[in-house]
CSV table of C-alpha atoms and ligand atoms in Angstrom, one decimal:
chain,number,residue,atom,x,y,z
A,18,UNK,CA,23.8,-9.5,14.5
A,19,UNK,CA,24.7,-13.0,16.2
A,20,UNK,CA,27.2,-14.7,14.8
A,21,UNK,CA,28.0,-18.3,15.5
A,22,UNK,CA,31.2,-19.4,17.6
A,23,UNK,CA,31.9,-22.6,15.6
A,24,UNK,CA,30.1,-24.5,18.8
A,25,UNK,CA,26.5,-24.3,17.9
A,26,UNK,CA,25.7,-21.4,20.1
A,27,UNK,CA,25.7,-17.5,19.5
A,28,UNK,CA,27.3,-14.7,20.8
A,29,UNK,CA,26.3,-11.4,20.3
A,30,UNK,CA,29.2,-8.5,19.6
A,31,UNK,CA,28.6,-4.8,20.7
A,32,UNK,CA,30.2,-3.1,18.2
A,33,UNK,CA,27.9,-4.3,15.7
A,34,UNK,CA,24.9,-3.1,17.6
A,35,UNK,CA,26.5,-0.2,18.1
A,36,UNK,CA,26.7,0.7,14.6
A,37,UNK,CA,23.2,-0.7,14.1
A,38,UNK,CA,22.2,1.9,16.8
A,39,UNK,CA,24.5,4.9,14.5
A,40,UNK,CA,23.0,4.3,11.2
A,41,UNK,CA,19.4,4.0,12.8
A,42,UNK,CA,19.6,7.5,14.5
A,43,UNK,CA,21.3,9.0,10.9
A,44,UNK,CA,18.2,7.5,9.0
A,45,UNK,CA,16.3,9.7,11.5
A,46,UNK,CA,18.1,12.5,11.2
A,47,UNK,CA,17.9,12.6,7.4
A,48,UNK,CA,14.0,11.5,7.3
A,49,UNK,CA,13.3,14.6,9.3
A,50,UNK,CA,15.5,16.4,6.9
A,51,UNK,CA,13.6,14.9,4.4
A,52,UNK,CA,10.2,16.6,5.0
A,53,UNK,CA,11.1,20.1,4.6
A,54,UNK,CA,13.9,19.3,2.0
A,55,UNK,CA,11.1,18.1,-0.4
A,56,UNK,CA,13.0,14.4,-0.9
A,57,UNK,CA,9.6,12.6,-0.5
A,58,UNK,CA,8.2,11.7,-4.0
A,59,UNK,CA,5.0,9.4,-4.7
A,60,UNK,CA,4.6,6.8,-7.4
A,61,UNK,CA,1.8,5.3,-9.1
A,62,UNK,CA,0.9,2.0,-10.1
A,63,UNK,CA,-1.6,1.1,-11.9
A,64,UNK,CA,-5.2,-1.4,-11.3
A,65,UNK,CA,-6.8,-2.9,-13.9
A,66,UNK,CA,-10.6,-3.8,-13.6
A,67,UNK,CA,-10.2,-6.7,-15.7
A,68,UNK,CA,-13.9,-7.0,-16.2
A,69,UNK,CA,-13.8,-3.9,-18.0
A,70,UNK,CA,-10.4,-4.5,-19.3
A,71,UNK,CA,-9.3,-0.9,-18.2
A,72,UNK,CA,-7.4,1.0,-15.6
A,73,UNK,CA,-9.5,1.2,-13.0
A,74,UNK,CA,-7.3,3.3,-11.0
A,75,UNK,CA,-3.5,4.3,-9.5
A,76,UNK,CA,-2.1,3.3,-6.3
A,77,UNK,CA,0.0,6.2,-4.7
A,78,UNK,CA,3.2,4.7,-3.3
A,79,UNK,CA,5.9,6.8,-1.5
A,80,UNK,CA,9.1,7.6,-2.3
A,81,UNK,CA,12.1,8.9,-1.1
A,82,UNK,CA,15.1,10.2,-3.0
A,83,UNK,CA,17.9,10.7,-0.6
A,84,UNK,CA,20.5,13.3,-1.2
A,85,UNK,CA,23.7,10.8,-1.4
A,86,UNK,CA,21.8,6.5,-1.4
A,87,UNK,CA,19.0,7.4,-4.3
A,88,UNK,CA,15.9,5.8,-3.7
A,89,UNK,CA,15.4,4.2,-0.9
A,90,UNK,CA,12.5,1.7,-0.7
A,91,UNK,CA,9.9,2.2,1.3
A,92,UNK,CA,10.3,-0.8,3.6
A,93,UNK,CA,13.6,0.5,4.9
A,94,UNK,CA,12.3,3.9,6.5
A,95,UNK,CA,8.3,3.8,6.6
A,96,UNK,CA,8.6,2.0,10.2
A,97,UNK,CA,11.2,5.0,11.3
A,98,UNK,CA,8.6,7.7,10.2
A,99,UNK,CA,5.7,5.6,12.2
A,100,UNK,CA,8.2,5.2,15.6
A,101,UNK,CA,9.3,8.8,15.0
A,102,UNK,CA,5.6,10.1,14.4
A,103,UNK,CA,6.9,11.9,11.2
A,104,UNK,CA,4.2,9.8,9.5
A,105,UNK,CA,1.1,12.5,10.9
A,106,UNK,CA,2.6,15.3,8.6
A,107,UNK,CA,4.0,13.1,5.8
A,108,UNK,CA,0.4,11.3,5.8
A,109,UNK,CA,-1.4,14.6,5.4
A,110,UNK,CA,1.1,15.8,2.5
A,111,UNK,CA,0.4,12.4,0.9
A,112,UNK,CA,-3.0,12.0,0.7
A,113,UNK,CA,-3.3,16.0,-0.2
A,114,UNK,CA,-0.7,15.4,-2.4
A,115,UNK,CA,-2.5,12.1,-4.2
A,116,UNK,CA,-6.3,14.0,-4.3
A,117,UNK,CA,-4.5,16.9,-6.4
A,118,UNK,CA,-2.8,14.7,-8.6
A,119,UNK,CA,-5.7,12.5,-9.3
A,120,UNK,CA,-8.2,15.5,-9.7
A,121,UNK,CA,-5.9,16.0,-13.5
A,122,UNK,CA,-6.8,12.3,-14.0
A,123,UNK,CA,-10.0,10.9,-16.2
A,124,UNK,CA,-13.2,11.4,-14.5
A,125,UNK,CA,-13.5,8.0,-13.0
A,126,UNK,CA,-9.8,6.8,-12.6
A,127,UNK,CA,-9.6,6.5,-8.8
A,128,UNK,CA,-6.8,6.9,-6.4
A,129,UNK,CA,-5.6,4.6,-3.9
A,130,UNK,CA,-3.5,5.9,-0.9
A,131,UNK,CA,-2.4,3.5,2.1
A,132,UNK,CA,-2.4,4.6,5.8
A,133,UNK,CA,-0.3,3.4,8.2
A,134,UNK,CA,-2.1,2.2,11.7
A,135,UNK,CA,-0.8,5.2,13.6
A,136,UNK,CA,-2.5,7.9,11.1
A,137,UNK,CA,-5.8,5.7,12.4
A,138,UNK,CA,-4.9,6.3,16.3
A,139,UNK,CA,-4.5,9.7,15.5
A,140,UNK,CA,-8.2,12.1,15.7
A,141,UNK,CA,-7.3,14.7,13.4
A,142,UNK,CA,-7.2,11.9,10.1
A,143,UNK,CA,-11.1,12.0,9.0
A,144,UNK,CA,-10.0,15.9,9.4
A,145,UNK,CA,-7.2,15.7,7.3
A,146,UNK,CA,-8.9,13.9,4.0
A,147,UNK,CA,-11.7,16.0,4.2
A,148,UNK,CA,-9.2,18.7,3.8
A,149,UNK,CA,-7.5,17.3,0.8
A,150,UNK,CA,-10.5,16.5,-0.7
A,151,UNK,CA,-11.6,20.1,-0.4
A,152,UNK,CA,-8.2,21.8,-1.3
A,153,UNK,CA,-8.0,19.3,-4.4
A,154,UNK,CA,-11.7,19.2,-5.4
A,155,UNK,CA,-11.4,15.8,-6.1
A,156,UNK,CA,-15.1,14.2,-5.8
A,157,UNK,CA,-14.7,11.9,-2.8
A,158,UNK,CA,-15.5,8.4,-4.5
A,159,UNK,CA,-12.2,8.6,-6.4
A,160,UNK,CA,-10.5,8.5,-3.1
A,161,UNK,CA,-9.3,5.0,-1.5
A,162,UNK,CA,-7.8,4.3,1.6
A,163,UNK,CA,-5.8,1.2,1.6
A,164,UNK,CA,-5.4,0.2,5.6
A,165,UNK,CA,-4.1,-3.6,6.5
A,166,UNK,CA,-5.8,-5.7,9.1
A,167,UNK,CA,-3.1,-4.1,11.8
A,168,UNK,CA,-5.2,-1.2,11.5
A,169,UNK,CA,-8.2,-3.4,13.1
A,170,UNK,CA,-6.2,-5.5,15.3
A,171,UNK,CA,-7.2,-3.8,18.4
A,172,UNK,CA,-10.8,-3.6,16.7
A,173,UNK,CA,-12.1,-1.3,19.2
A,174,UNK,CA,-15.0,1.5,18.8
A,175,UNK,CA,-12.6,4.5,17.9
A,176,UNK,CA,-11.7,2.6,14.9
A,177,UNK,CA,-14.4,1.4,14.0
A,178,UNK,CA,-16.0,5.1,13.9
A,179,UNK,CA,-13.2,6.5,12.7
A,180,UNK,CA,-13.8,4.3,9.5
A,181,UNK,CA,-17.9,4.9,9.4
A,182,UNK,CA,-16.8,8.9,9.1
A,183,UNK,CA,-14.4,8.2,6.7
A,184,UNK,CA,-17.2,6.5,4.7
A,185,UNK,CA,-19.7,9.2,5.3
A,186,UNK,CA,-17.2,11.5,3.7
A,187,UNK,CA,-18.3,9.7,0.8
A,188,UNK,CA,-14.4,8.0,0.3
A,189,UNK,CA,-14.1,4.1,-0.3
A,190,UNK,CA,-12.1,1.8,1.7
A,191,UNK,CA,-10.1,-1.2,0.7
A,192,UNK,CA,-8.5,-3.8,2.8
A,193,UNK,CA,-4.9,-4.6,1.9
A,194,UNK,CA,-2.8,-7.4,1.9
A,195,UNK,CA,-5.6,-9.6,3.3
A,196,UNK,CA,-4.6,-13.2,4.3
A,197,UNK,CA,-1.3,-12.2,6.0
A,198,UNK,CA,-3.1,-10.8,9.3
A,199,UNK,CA,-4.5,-12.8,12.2
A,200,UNK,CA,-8.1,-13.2,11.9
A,201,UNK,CA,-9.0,-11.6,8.5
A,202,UNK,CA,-12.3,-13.1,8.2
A,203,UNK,CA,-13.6,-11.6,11.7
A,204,UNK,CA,-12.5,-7.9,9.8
A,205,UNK,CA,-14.9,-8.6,7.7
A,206,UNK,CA,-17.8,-8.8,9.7
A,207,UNK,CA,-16.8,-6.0,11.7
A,208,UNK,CA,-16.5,-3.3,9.2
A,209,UNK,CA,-18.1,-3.4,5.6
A,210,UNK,CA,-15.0,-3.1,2.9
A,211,UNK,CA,-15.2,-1.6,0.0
A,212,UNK,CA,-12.5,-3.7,-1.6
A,213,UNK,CA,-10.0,-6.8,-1.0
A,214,UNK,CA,-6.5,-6.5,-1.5
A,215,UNK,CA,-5.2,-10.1,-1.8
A,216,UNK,CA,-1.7,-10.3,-1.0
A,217,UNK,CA,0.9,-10.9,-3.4
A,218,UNK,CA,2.5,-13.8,-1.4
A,219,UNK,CA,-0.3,-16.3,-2.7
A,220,UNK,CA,-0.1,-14.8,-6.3
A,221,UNK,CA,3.6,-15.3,-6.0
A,222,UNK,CA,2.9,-18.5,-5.5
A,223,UNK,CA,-0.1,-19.5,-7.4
A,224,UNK,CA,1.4,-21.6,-10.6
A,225,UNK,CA,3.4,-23.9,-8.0
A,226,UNK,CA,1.5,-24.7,-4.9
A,227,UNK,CA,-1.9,-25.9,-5.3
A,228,UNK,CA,-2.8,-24.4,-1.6
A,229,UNK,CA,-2.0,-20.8,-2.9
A,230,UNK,CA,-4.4,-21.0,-5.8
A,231,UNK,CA,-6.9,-22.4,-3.6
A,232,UNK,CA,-6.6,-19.6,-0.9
A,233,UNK,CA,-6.6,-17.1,-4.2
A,234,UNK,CA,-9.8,-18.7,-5.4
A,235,UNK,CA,-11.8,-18.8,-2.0
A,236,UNK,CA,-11.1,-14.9,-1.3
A,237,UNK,CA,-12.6,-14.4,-5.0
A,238,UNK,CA,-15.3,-16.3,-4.2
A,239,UNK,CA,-15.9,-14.7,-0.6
A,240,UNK,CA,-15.5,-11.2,-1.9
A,241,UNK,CA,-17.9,-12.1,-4.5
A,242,UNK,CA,-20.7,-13.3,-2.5
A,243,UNK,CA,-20.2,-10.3,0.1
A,244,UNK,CA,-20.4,-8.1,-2.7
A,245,UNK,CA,-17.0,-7.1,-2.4
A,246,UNK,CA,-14.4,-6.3,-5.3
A,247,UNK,CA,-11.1,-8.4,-5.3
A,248,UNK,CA,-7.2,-7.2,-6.6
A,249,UNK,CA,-4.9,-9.5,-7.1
A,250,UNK,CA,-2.0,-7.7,-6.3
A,251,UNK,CA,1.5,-8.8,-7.2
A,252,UNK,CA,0.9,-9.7,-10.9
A,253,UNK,CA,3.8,-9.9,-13.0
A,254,UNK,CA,3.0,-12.5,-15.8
A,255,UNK,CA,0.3,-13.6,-18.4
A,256,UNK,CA,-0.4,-17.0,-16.9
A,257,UNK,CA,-1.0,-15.2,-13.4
A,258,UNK,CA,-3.0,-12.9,-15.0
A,259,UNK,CA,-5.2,-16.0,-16.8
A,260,UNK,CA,-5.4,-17.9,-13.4
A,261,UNK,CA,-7.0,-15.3,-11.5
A,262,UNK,CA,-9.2,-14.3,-13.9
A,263,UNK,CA,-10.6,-18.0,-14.1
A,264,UNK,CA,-10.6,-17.8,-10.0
A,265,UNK,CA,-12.8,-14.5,-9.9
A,266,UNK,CA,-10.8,-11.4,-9.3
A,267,UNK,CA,-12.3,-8.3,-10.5
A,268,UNK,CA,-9.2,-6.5,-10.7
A,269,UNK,CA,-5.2,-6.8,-10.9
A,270,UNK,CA,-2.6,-4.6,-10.0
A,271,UNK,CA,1.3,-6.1,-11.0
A,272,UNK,CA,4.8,-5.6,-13.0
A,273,UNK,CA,2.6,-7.1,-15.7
A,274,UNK,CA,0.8,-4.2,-16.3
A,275,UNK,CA,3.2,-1.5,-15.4
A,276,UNK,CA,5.4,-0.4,-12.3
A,277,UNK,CA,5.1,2.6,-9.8
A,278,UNK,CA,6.2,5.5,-11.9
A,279,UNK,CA,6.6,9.6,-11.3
A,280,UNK,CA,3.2,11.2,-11.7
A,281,UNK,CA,4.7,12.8,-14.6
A,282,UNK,CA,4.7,9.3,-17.1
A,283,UNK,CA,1.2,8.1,-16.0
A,284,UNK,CA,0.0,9.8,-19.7
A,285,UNK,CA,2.4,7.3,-21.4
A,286,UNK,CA,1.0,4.5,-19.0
A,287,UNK,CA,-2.2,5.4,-19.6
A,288,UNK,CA,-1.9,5.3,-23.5
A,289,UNK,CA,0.3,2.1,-23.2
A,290,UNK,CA,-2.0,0.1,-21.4
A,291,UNK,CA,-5.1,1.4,-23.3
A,292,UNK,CA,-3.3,-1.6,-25.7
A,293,UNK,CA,-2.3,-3.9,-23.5
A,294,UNK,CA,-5.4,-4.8,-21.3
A,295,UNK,CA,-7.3,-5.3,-25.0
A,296,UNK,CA,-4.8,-7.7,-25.8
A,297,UNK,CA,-4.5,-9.5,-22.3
B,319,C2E,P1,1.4,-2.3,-0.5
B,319,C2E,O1,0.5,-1.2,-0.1
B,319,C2E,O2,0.9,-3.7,-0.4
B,319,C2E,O3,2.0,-1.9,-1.9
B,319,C2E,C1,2.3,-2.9,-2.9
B,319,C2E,C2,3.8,-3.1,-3.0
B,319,C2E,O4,4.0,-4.1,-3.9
B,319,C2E,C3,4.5,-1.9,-3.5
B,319,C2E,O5,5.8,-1.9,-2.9
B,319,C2E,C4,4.6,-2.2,-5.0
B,319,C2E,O6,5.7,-1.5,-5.7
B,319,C2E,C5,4.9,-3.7,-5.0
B,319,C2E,N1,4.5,-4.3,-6.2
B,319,C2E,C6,3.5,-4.0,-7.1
B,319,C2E,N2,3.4,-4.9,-8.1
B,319,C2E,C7,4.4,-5.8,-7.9
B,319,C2E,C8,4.8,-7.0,-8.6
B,319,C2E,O7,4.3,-7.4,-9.6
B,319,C2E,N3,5.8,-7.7,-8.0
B,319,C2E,C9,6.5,-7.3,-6.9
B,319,C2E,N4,7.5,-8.1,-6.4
B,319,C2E,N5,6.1,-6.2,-6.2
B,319,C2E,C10,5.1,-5.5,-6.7
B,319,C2E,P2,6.5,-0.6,-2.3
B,319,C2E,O8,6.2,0.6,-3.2
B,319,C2E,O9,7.9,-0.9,-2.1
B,319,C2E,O10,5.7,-0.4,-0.9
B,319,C2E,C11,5.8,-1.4,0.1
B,319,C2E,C12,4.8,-1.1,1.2
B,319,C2E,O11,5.1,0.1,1.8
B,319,C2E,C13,3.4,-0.9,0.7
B,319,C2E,O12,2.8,-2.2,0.5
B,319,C2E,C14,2.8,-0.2,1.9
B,319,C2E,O13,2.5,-1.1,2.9
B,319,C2E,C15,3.9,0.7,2.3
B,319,C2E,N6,3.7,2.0,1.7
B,319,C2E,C16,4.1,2.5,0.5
B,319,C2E,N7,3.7,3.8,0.3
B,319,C2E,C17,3.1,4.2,1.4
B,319,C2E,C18,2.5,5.4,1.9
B,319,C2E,O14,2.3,6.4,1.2
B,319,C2E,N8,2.0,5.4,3.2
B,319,C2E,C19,2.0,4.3,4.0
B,319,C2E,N9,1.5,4.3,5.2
B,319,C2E,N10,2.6,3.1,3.6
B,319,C2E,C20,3.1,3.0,2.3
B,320,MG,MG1,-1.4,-0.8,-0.6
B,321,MG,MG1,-0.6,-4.8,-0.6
B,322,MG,MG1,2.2,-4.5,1.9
């Protein structure tokens, strides 16, 4: 941390990177902990094809309980398990984990699972979801793999194959939180989604800045002429829910409709929103 000096100019004090330094390598100790000590836990939130007006799907969204803070968000440790490389075994438990959970769900209710970039750089992933999709027996369409555009930014011919197998194995993919990367629309041309994500920050935003509606309405429009699906993602109220159903989205995914909850409550989610989307 820098702290001023009262002058206008910053100084920087050791002890305070030192203890950045400590609490960084005990978050590393405990994640690796973590693993074998079954601490990991995932979620699932629910999309709405509001076409249909039904759930269309769960997205699988980790979690980790630790022994002494609770739950910590994923934002504060999914960037140690990608430096750390523990993300190559926690990604296969998680998407083996998600295909067996899913394979108790409806027939057509589909999972969503994300992968990090580094899963992609590794050769064994197109491997290890053809495994879970064996071991689970889950049929491969109800399988989707959420990747961002960082996932593409080198955009070279590894990734771009590594993507074609996945598709072969018959599993969809979905591009998530598109609009916050560099050149989103260049993804596009280079690899066929399945799905667009769009990213909460414009829904967020929506009701008071005219720009966000605007960008909100142009991805509907361009995933509709491509053919593509668009999730709103990020809704939490009725309005938002009204304004990008006028602008074209085909699904939503939001508070509004239900958090990420234990695998164990999706029954009651399921019945509960069986009411709500025929209302909405
Ligand atoms: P994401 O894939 O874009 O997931 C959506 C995030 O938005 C989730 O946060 C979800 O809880 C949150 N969210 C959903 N609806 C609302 C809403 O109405 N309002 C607000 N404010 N937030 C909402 P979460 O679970 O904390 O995950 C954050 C990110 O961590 C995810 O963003 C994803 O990038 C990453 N992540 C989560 N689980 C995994 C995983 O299993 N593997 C990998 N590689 N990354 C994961
Ligand atoms: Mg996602
Ligand atoms: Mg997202
Ligand atoms: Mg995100």
């Amino acid at each position: 941390h820098a702290k001023a000096d009262g002058r206008g100019t910053f100084r920087f004090f050791e002890p305070d990177m030192d203890e950045q330094l400590q609490a960084r390598r005990a978050l590393e100790v405990d994640l690796r902990k973590a693993i074998g000590n079954g601490e990991f836990e995932l979620f699932y939130q629910p999309q709405i094809n509001i076409q249909k007006n039904e759930i269309g799907g769960f997205e699988a969204l980790l979690r980790w309980h630790h022994p002494e803070r609770g739950l910590v968000p994923p934002a504060e440790f999914i960037p140690v398990i990608e430096e750390t490389g523990l993300i190559l075994p926690l990604g296969d438990w998680i998407i083996e984990e998600a295909c067996k959970e899913a394979a108790s769900w409806p027939g057509d209710v589909h999972v969503a699972v994300n992968l990090s970039p580094i899963q992609f750089r590794n050769r064994g992933l197109v491997q290890s979801v053809s495994r879970a999709l064996a071991v689970s027996g889950l049929a491969p369409n109800r399988l989707e793999l959420e990747i961002t555009e960082s996932v593409l930014l080198q955009d070279n011919e590894m990734t771009i194959s590594t993507l074609h197998q996945l598709r072969r194995l018959g599993v969809r993919i979905a591009m998530d939180d598109f609009g916050t990367g560099y050149s989103s629309l260049s993804y596009l041309r280079s690899f066929p989604f399945d799905k667009i994500k769009i990213d909460q920050s414009f829904v967020r935003e929506m009701s008071q800045r005219a720009d966000c509606l605007a960008i909100v309405q142009s991805i509907a429009n361009l995933g509709a002429s491509l053919g593509m699906p668009t999730v709103a993602e990020g809704i939490e109220t009725e309005d938002q829910l009204r304004q990008i159903q006028a602008a074209g989205c085909t699904d939503a995914q939001g508070y509004f409709f239900g958090r990420p909850k234990p695998a164990r409550e999706l029954v009651h989610t399921m019945a509960a929103l069986k009411h709500k989307v025929q209302v909405a």
